[in-house]
GROMACS .gro file of C-alpha atoms in nm:
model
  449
    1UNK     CA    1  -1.432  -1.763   0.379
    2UNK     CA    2  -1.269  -1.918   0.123
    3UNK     CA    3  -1.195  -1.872  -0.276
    4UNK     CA    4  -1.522  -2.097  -0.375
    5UNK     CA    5  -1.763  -1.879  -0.188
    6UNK     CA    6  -1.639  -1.552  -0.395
    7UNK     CA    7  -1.678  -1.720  -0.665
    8UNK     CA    8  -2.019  -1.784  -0.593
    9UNK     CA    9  -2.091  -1.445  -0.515
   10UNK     CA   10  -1.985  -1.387  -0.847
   11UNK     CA   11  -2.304  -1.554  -0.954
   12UNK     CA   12  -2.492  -1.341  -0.724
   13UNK     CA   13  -2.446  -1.046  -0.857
   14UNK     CA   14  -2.432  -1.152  -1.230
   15UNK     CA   15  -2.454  -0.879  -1.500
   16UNK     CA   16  -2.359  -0.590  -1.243
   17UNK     CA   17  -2.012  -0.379  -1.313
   18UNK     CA   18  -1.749  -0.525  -1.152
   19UNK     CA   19  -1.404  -0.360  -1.321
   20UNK     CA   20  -1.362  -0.114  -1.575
   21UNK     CA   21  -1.042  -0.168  -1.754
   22UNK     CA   22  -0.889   0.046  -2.006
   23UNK     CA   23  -1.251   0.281  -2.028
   24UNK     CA   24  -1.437  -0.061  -2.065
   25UNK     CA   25  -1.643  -0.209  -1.767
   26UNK     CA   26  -1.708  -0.566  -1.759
   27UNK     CA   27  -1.929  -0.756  -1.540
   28UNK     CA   28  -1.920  -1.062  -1.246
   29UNK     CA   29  -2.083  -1.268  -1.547
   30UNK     CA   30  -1.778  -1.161  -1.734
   31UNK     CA   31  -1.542  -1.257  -1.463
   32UNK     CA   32  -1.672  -1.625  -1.410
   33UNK     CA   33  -1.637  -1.681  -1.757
   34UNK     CA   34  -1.307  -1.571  -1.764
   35UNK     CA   35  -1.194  -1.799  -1.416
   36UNK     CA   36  -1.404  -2.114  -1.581
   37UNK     CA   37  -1.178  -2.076  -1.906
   38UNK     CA   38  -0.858  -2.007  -1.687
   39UNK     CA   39  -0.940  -2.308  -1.451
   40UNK     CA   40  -0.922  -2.582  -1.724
   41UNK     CA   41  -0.603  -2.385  -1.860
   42UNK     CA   42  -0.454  -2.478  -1.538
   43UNK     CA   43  -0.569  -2.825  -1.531
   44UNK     CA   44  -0.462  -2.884  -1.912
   45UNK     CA   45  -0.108  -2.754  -1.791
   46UNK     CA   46  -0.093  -2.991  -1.510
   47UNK     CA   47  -0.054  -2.714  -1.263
   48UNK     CA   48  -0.127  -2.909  -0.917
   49UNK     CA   49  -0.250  -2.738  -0.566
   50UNK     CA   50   0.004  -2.611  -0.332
   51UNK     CA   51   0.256  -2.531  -0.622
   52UNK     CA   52   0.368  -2.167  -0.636
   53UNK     CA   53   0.243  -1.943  -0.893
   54UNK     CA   54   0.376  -1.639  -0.970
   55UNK     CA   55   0.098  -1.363  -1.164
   56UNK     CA   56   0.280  -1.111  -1.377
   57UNK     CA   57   0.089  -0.832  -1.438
   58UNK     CA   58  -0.139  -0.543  -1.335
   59UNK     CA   59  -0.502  -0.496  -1.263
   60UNK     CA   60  -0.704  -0.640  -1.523
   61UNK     CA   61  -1.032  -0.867  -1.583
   62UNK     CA   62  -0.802  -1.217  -1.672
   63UNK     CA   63  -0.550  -1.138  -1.420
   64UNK     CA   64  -0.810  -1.104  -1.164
   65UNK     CA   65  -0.986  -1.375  -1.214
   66UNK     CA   66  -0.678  -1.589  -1.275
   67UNK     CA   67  -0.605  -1.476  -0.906
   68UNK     CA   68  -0.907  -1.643  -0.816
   69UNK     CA   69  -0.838  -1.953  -1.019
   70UNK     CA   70  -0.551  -2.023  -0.849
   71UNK     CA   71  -0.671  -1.989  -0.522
   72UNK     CA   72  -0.979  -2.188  -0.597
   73UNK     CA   73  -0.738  -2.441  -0.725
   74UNK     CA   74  -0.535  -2.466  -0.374
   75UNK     CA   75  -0.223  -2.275  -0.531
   76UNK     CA   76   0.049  -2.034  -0.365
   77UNK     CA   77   0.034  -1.746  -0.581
   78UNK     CA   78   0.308  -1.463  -0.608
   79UNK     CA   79   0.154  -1.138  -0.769
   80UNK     CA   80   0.420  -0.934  -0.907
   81UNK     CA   81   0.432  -0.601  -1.112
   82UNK     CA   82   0.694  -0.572  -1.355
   83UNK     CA   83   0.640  -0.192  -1.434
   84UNK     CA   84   0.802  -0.120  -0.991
   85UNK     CA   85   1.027  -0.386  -1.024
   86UNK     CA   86   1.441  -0.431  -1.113
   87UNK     CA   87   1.521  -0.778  -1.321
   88UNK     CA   88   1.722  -0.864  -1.035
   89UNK     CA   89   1.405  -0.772  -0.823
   90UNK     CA   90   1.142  -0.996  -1.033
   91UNK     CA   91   1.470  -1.277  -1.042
   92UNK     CA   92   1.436  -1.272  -0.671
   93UNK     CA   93   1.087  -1.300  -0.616
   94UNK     CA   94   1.054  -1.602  -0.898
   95UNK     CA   95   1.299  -1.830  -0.703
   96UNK     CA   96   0.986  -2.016  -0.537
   97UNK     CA   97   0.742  -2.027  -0.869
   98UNK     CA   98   0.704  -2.367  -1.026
   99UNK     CA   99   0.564  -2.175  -1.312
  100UNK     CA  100   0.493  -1.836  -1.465
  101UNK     CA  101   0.184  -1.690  -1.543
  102UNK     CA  102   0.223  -1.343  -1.737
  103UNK     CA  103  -0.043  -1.101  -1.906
  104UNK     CA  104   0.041  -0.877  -2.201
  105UNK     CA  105  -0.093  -0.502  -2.302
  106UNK     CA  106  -0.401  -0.685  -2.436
  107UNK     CA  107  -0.475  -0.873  -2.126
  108UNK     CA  108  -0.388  -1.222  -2.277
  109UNK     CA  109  -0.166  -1.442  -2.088
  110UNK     CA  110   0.118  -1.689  -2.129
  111UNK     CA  111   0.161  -1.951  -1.899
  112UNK     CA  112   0.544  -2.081  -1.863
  113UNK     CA  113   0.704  -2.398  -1.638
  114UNK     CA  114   1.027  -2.293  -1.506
  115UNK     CA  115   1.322  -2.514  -1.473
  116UNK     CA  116   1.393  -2.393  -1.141
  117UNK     CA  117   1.266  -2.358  -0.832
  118UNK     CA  118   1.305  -2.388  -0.418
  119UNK     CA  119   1.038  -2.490  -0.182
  120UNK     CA  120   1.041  -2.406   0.150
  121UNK     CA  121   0.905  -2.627   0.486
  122UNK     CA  122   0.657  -2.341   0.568
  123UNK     CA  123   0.444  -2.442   0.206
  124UNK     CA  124   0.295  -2.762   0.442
  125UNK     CA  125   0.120  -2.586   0.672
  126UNK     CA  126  -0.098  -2.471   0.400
  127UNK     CA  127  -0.059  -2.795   0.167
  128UNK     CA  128  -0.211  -3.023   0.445
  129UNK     CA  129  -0.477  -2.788   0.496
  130UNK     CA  130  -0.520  -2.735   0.157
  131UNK     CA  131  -0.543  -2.397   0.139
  132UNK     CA  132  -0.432  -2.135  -0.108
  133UNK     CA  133  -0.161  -1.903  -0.029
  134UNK     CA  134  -0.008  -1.568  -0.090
  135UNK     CA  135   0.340  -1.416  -0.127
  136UNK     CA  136   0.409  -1.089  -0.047
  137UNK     CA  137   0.724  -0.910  -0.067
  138UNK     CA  138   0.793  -0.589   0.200
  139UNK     CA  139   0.928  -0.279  -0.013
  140UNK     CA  140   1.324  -0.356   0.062
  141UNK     CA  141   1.391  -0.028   0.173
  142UNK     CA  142   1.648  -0.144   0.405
  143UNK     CA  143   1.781  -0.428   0.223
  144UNK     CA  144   1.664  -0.774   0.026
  145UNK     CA  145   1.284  -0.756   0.048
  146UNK     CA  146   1.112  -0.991   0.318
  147UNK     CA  147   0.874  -1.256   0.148
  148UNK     CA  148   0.556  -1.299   0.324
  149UNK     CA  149   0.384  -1.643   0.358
  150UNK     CA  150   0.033  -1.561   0.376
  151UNK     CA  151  -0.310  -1.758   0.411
  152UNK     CA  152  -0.521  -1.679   0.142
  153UNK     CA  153  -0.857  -1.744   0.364
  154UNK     CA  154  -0.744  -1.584   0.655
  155UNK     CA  155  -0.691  -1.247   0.422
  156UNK     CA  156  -1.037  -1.333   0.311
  157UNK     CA  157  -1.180  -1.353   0.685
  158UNK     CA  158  -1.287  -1.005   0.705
  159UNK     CA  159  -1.481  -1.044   0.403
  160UNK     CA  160  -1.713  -1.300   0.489
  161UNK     CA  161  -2.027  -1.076   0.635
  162UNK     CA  162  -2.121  -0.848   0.269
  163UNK     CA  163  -2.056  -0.463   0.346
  164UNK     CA  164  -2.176  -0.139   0.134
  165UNK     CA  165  -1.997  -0.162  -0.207
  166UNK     CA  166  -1.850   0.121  -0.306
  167UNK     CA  167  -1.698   0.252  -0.669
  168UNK     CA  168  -1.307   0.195  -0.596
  169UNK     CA  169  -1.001   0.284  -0.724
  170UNK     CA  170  -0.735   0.073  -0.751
  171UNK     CA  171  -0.498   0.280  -0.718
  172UNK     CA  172  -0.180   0.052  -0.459
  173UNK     CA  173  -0.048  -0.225  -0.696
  174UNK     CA  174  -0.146  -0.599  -0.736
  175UNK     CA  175   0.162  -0.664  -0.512
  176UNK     CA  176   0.086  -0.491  -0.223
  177UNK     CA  177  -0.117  -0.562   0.040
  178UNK     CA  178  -0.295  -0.269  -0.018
  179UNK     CA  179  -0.375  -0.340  -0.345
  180UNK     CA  180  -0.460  -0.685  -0.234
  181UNK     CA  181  -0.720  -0.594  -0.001
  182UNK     CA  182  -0.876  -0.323  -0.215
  183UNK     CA  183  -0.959  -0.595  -0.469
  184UNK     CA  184  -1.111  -0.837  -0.257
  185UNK     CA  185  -1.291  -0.551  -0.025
  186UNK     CA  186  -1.449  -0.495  -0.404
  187UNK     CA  187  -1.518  -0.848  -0.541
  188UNK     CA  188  -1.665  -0.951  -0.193
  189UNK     CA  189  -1.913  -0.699  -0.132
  190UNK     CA  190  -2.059  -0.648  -0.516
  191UNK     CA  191  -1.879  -0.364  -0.573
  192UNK     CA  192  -1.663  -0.200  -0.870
  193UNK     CA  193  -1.268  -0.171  -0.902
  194UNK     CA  194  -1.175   0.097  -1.157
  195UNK     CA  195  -0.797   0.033  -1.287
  196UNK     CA  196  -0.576   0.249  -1.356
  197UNK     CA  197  -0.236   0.223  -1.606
  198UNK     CA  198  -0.102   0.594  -1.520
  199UNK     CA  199  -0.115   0.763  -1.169
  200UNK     CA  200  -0.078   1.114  -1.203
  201UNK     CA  201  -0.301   1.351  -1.045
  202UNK     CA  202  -0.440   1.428  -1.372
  203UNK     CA  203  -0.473   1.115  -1.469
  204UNK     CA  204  -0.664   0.993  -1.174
  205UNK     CA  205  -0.898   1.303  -1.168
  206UNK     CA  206  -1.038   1.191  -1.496
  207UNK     CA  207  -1.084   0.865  -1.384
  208UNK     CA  208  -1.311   0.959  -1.079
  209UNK     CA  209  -1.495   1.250  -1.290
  210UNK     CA  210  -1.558   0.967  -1.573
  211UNK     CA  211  -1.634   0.674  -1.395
  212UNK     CA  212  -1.793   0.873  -1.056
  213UNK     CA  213  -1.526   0.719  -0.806
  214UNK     CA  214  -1.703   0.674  -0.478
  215UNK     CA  215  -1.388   0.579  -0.270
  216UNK     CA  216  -1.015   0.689  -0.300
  217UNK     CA  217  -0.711   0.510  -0.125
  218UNK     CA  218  -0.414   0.656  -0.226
  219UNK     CA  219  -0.087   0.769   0.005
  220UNK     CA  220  -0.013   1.102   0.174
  221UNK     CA  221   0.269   1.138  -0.110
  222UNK     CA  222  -0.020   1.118  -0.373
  223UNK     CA  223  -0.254   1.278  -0.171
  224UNK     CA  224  -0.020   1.615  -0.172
  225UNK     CA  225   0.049   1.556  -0.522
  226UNK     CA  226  -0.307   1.620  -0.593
  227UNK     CA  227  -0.338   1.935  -0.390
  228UNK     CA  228   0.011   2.101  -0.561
  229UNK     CA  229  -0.130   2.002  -0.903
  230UNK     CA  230  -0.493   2.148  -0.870
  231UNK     CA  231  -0.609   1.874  -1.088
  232UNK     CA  232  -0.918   1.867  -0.871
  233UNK     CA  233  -1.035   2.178  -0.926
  234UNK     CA  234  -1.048   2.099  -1.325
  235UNK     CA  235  -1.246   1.809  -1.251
  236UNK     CA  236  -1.589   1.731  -1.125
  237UNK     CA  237  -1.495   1.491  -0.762
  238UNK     CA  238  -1.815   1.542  -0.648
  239UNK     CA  239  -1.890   1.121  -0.637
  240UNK     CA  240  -1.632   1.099  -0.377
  241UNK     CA  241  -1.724   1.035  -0.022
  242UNK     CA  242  -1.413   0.897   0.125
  243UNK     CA  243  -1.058   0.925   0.040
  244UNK     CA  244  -0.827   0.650   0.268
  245UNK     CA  245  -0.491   0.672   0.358
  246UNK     CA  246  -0.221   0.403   0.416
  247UNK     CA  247   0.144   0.312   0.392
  248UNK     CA  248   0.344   0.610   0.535
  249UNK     CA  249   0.262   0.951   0.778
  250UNK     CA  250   0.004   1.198   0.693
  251UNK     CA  251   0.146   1.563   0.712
  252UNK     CA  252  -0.114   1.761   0.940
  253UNK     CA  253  -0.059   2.010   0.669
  254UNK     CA  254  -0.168   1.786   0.429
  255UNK     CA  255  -0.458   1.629   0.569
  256UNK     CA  256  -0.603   2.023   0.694
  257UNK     CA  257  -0.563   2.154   0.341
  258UNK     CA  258  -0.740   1.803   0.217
  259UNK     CA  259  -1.012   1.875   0.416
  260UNK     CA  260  -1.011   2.256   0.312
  261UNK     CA  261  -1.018   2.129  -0.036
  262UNK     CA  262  -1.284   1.849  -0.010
  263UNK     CA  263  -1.516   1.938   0.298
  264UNK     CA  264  -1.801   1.678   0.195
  265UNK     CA  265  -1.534   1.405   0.167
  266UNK     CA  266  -1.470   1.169   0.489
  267UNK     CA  267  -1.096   1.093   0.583
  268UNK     CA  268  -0.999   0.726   0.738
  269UNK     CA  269  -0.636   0.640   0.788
  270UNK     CA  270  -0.568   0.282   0.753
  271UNK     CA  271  -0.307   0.062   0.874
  272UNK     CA  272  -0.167  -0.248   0.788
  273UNK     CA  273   0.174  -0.423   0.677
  274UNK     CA  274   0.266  -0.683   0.429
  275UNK     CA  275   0.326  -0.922   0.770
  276UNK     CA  276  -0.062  -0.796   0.936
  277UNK     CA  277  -0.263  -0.748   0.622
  278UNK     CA  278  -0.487  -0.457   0.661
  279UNK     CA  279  -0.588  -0.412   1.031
  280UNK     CA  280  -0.948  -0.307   1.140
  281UNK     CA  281  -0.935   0.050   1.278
  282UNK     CA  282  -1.108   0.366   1.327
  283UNK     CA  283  -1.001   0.703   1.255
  284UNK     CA  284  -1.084   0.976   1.570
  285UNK     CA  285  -1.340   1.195   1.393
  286UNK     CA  286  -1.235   1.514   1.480
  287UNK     CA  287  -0.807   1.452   1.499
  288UNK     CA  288  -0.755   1.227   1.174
  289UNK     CA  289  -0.459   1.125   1.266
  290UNK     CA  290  -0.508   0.923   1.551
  291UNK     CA  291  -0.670   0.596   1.483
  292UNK     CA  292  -0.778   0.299   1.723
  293UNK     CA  293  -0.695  -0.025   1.624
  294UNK     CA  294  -0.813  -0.351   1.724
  295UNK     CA  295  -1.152  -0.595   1.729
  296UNK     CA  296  -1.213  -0.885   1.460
  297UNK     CA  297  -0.947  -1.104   1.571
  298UNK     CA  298  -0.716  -0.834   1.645
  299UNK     CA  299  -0.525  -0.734   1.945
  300UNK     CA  300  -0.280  -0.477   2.048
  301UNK     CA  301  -0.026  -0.329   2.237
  302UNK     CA  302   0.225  -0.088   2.325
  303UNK     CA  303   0.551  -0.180   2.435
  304UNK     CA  304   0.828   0.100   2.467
  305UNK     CA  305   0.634   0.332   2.273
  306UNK     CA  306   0.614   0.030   2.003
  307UNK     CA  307   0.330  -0.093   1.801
  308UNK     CA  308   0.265  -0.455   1.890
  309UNK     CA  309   0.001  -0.669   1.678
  310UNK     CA  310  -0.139  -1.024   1.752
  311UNK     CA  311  -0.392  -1.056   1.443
  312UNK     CA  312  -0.613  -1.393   1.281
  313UNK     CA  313  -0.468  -1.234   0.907
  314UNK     CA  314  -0.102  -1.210   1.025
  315UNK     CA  315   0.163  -1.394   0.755
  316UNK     CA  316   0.237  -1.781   0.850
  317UNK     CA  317   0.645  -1.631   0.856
  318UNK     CA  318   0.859  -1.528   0.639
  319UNK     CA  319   1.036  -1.745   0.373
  320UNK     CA  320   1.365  -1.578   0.380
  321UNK     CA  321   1.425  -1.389   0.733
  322UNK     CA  322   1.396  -1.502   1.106
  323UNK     CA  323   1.065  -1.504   1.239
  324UNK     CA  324   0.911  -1.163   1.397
  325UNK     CA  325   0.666  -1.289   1.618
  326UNK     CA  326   0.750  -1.360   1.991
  327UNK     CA  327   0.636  -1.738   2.152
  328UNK     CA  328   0.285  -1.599   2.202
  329UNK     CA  329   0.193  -1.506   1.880
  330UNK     CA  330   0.300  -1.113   1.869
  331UNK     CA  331   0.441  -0.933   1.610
  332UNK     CA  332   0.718  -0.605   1.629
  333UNK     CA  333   0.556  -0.379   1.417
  334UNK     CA  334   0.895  -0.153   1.455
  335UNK     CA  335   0.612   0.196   1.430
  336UNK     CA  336   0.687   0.404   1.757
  337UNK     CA  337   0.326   0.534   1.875
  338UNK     CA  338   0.170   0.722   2.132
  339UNK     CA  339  -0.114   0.652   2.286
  340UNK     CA  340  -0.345   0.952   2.378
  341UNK     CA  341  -0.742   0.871   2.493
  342UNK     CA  342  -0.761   0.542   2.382
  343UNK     CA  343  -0.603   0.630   2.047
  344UNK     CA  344  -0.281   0.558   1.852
  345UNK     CA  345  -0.092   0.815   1.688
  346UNK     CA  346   0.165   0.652   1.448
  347UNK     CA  347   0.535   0.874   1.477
  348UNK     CA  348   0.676   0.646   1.234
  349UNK     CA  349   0.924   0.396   1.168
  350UNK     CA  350   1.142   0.294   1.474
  351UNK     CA  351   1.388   0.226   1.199
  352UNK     CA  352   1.426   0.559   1.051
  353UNK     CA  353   1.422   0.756   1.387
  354UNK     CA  354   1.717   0.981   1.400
  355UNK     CA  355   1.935   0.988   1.721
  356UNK     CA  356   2.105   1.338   1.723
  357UNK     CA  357   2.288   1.445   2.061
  358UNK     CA  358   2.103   1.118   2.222
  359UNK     CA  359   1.773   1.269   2.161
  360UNK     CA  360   1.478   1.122   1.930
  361UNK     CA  361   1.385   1.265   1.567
  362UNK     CA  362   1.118   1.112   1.398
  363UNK     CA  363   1.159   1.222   1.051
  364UNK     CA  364   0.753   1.297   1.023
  365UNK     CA  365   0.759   1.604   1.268
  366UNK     CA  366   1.069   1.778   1.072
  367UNK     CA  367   0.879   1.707   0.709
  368UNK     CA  368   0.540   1.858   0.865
  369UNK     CA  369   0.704   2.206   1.009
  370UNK     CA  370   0.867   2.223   0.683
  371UNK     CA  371   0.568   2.162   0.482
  372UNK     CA  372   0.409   2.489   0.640
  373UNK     CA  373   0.697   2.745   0.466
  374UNK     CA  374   0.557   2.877   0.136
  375UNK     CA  375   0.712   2.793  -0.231
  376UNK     CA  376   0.821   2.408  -0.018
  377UNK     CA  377   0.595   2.144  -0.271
  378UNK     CA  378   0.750   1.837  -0.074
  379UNK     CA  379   1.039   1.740   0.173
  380UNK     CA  380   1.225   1.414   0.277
  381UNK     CA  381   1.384   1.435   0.555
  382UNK     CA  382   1.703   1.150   0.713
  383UNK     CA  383   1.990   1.139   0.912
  384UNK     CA  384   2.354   1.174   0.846
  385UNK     CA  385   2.683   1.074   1.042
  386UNK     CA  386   2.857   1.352   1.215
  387UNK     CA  387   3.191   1.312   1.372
  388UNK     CA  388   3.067   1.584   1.636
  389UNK     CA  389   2.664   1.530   1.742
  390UNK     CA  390   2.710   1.117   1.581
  391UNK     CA  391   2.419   1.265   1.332
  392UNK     CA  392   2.294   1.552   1.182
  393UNK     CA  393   1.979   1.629   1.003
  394UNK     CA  394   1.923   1.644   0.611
  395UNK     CA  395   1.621   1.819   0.462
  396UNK     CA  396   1.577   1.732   0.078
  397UNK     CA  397   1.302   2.040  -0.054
  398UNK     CA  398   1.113   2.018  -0.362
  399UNK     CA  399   0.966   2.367  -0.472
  400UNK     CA  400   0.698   2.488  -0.667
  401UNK     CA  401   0.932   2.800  -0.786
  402UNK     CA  402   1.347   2.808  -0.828
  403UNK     CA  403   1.474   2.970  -0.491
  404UNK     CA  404   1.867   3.019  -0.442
  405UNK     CA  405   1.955   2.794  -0.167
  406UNK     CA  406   2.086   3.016   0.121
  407UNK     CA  407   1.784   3.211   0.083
  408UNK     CA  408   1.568   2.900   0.115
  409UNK     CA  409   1.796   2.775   0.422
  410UNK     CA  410   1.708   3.066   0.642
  411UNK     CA  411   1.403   3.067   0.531
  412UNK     CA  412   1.325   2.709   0.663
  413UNK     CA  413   1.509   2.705   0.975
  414UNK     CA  414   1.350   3.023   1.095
  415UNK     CA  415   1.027   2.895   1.039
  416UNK     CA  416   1.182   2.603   1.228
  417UNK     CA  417   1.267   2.783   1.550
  418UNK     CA  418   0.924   2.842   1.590
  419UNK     CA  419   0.782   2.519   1.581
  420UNK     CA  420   1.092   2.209   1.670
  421UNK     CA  421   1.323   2.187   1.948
  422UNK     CA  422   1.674   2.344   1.817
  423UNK     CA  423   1.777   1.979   1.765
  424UNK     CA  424   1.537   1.902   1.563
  425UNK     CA  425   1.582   2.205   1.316
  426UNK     CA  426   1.806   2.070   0.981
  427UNK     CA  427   2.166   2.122   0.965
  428UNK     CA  428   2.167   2.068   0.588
  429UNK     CA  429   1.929   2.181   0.336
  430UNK     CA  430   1.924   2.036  -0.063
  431UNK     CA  431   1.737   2.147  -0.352
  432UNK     CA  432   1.585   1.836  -0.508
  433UNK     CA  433   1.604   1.841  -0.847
  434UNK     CA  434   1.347   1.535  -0.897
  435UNK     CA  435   1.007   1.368  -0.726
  436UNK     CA  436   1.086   1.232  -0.359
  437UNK     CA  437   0.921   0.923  -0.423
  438UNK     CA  438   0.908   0.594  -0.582
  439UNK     CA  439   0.688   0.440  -0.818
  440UNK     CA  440   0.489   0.355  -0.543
  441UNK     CA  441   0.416   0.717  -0.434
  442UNK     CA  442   0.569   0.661  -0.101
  443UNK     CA  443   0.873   0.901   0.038
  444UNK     CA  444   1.246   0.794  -0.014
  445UNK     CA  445   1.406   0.901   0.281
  446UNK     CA  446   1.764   0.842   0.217
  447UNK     CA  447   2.110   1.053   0.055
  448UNK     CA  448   2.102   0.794  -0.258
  449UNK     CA  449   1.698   0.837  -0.313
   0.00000   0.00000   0.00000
């Protein structure tokens, strides 16, 4: 599938809803016009295929469709949202862009040449073919963020047969994969992508009661959010009839007092990475947390407890870090699983796995016992270097009501005895005096967070 062939979808499904922006919906009529006025802006400009583009700005009718117009028009395009992003940050991921396409409050849009820029040898594969591309960046949790050279038809592969449309929130960013894939599961299949500018529980409560949200993907962060804040129960969320989650572990907690909370709604975790895209999968009906991966050009494997992935919408490589994938086309997905009836239950990051006494923490399993003690609203939990066990275990609580802190400590860990091994109970227990995520409503696990 390529760029051309949403485009004539678009003409398909003609006067029907496609986004509502700002409490205003506008339709696939709407959005051609839009891409038909952006293409000749691009041709005017000079802008040539296989240049890199880099889109500034949030979901919106023009910066949709100038998506689209770039891809039709064989570009590399670099979405990028100002509002999650450092200067340095947005400095680093311009250094490829030829030019700079950016939308203001009033969705009107600036296009600037810069003087600067770097190419890099992986562009050919997709210039001689060409075919549009996208750059993604990985979070850079760990250090500079990873940019992703991606295939802009191969992300559009899973698209090609039309599926139910559904009422969507956009509720991951323009820059993430996510967010990516949550447009284009809506464009493709004649559906309707609701924006958002604020994510608050609130906020997005209102949004689904207004505008009858079908489908909600959101993290386990948010997810929890809107349980603590009750925001659901002030609001009619009777249109939804699927809530999907992504990017990080799902409490058990969380997901049984979800289902508690909405028992009509259907839960499917989803899995993907800026390097995979978003992988098909199915989520074991009566667990939740245990999903089965593969089919549609995707394969894979466990090696050493280790998510492996050989997938048709995998990244070309990565423009600034060695490549990932081994000679046969496999990629590290660094998430220890365990498999259990044919399933896959995700532990978490190999990365953040905490190695106390030579035994394995997972991070996950400490934040889920913890979750379970009353007044605890959230908890991040890392490791930190100990001259005695090499590393000890740090608990970060938020709480719903001010509790002193020694009375909270025993608290925890004898809830704790009951349900971890005694290594995996925390030696150290903060008070968080702010959220534990990022703008991206995804848990900071870390002493600086």
């Amino acid at each position: 599938m390529q760029a051309c062939d949403i485009i004539s979808r678009f003409r398909h499904f003609g006067d029907a809803p496609a986004i509502v922006w700002r409490g205003t919906t506008y339709s696939y009529s709407q959005l051609l016009a839009h891409l038909e006025t952006q293409s000749q802006a691009l041709r005017e400009k000079g802008i040539q295929p296989g240049q890199c583009i880099a889109l500034l700005g949030d979901f919106s009718p023009a910066t949709t469709a100038m998506l689209l117009a770039l891809a039709a028009n064989g570009n590399i395009v670099v979405p990028l949202t100002r509002s999650v992003l450092t200067k340095e940050e947005l400095d680093q991921r311009l250094i490829y862009s030829s030019y700079v396409i950016e939308f203001g409050e009033d969705d009107r849009w600036e296009i600037a040449k810069r003087q600067q820029c770097q190419d890099h040898v992986l562009f050919d594969q997709l210039r001689d073919g060409g075919e549009p591309g996208l750059i993604l960046f990985s979070s850079g949790s760990t250090g500079v963020a990873k940019a992703s050279l991606h295939s802009f038809n191969r992300l559009l592969a899973p698209f090609t047969e039309r599926r139910r449309s559904f009422r969507m929130l956009t509720f991951l960013l323009l820059d993430h994969m996510g967010g990516i894939n949550t447009l284009l599961s809506v464009l493709c299949n004649g559906g309707v992508a609701v924006t958002t500018r604020q994510r608050s529980a609130e906020a997005i409560c209102e949004l689904v009661e207004r505008h009858r949200i079908e489908l909600l993907p959101a993290t386990p962060t948010f997810l929890n959010m809107l349980l603590i804040s009750e925001a659901y129960k002030r609001h009619d969320l009777s249109s939804v009839k699927f809530m999907s989650f992504g990017t990080e572990a799902m409490p058990q907690s969380t997901l049984d007092a979800l289902r508690q909370a909405f028992p009509g709604v259907k839960f499917r975790q989803l899995y993907g990475m800026t390097e995979l895209g978003i992988l098909p999968s199915r989520t074991h009906a009566e667990d939740g947390l245990r999903v089965k991966l593969g089919g549609d050009g995707c394969e894979v494997k466990v090696v050493d407890g280790v998510l492996w992935v050989r997938a048709s919408t995998a990244m070309i490589g990565y423009l600034n870090a060695p490549s990932m994938f081994d000679k046969d086309g496999w990629f590290n997905t660094g998430d220890a699983v365990v498999e259990e009836d044919g399933y896959l239950r995700i532990l978490g990051r190999d990365s953040e796995m905490i190695n106390v006494g030579g035994e394995k923490v997972f991070p996950a399993e400490v934040e889920n016992a913890i979750l379970e003690v009353e007044n605890v609203e959230d908890v991040a939990v890392w490791g930190k270097p100990n001259p005695v066990t090499g590393t000890i275990i740090v608990a970060r609580v938020a709480l719903r009501e001010p509790v002193e802190k020694r009375t909270l400590g025993r608290k925890i860990r004898s809830h704790c005895k009951d349900k971890l091994a005694p290594f995996k109970i925390p030696a150290l227990i903060e008070i968080s005096d702010g959220p534990l995520h990022g703008a991206r409503f995804k848990k900071k696990r870390s002493a600086d967070a």
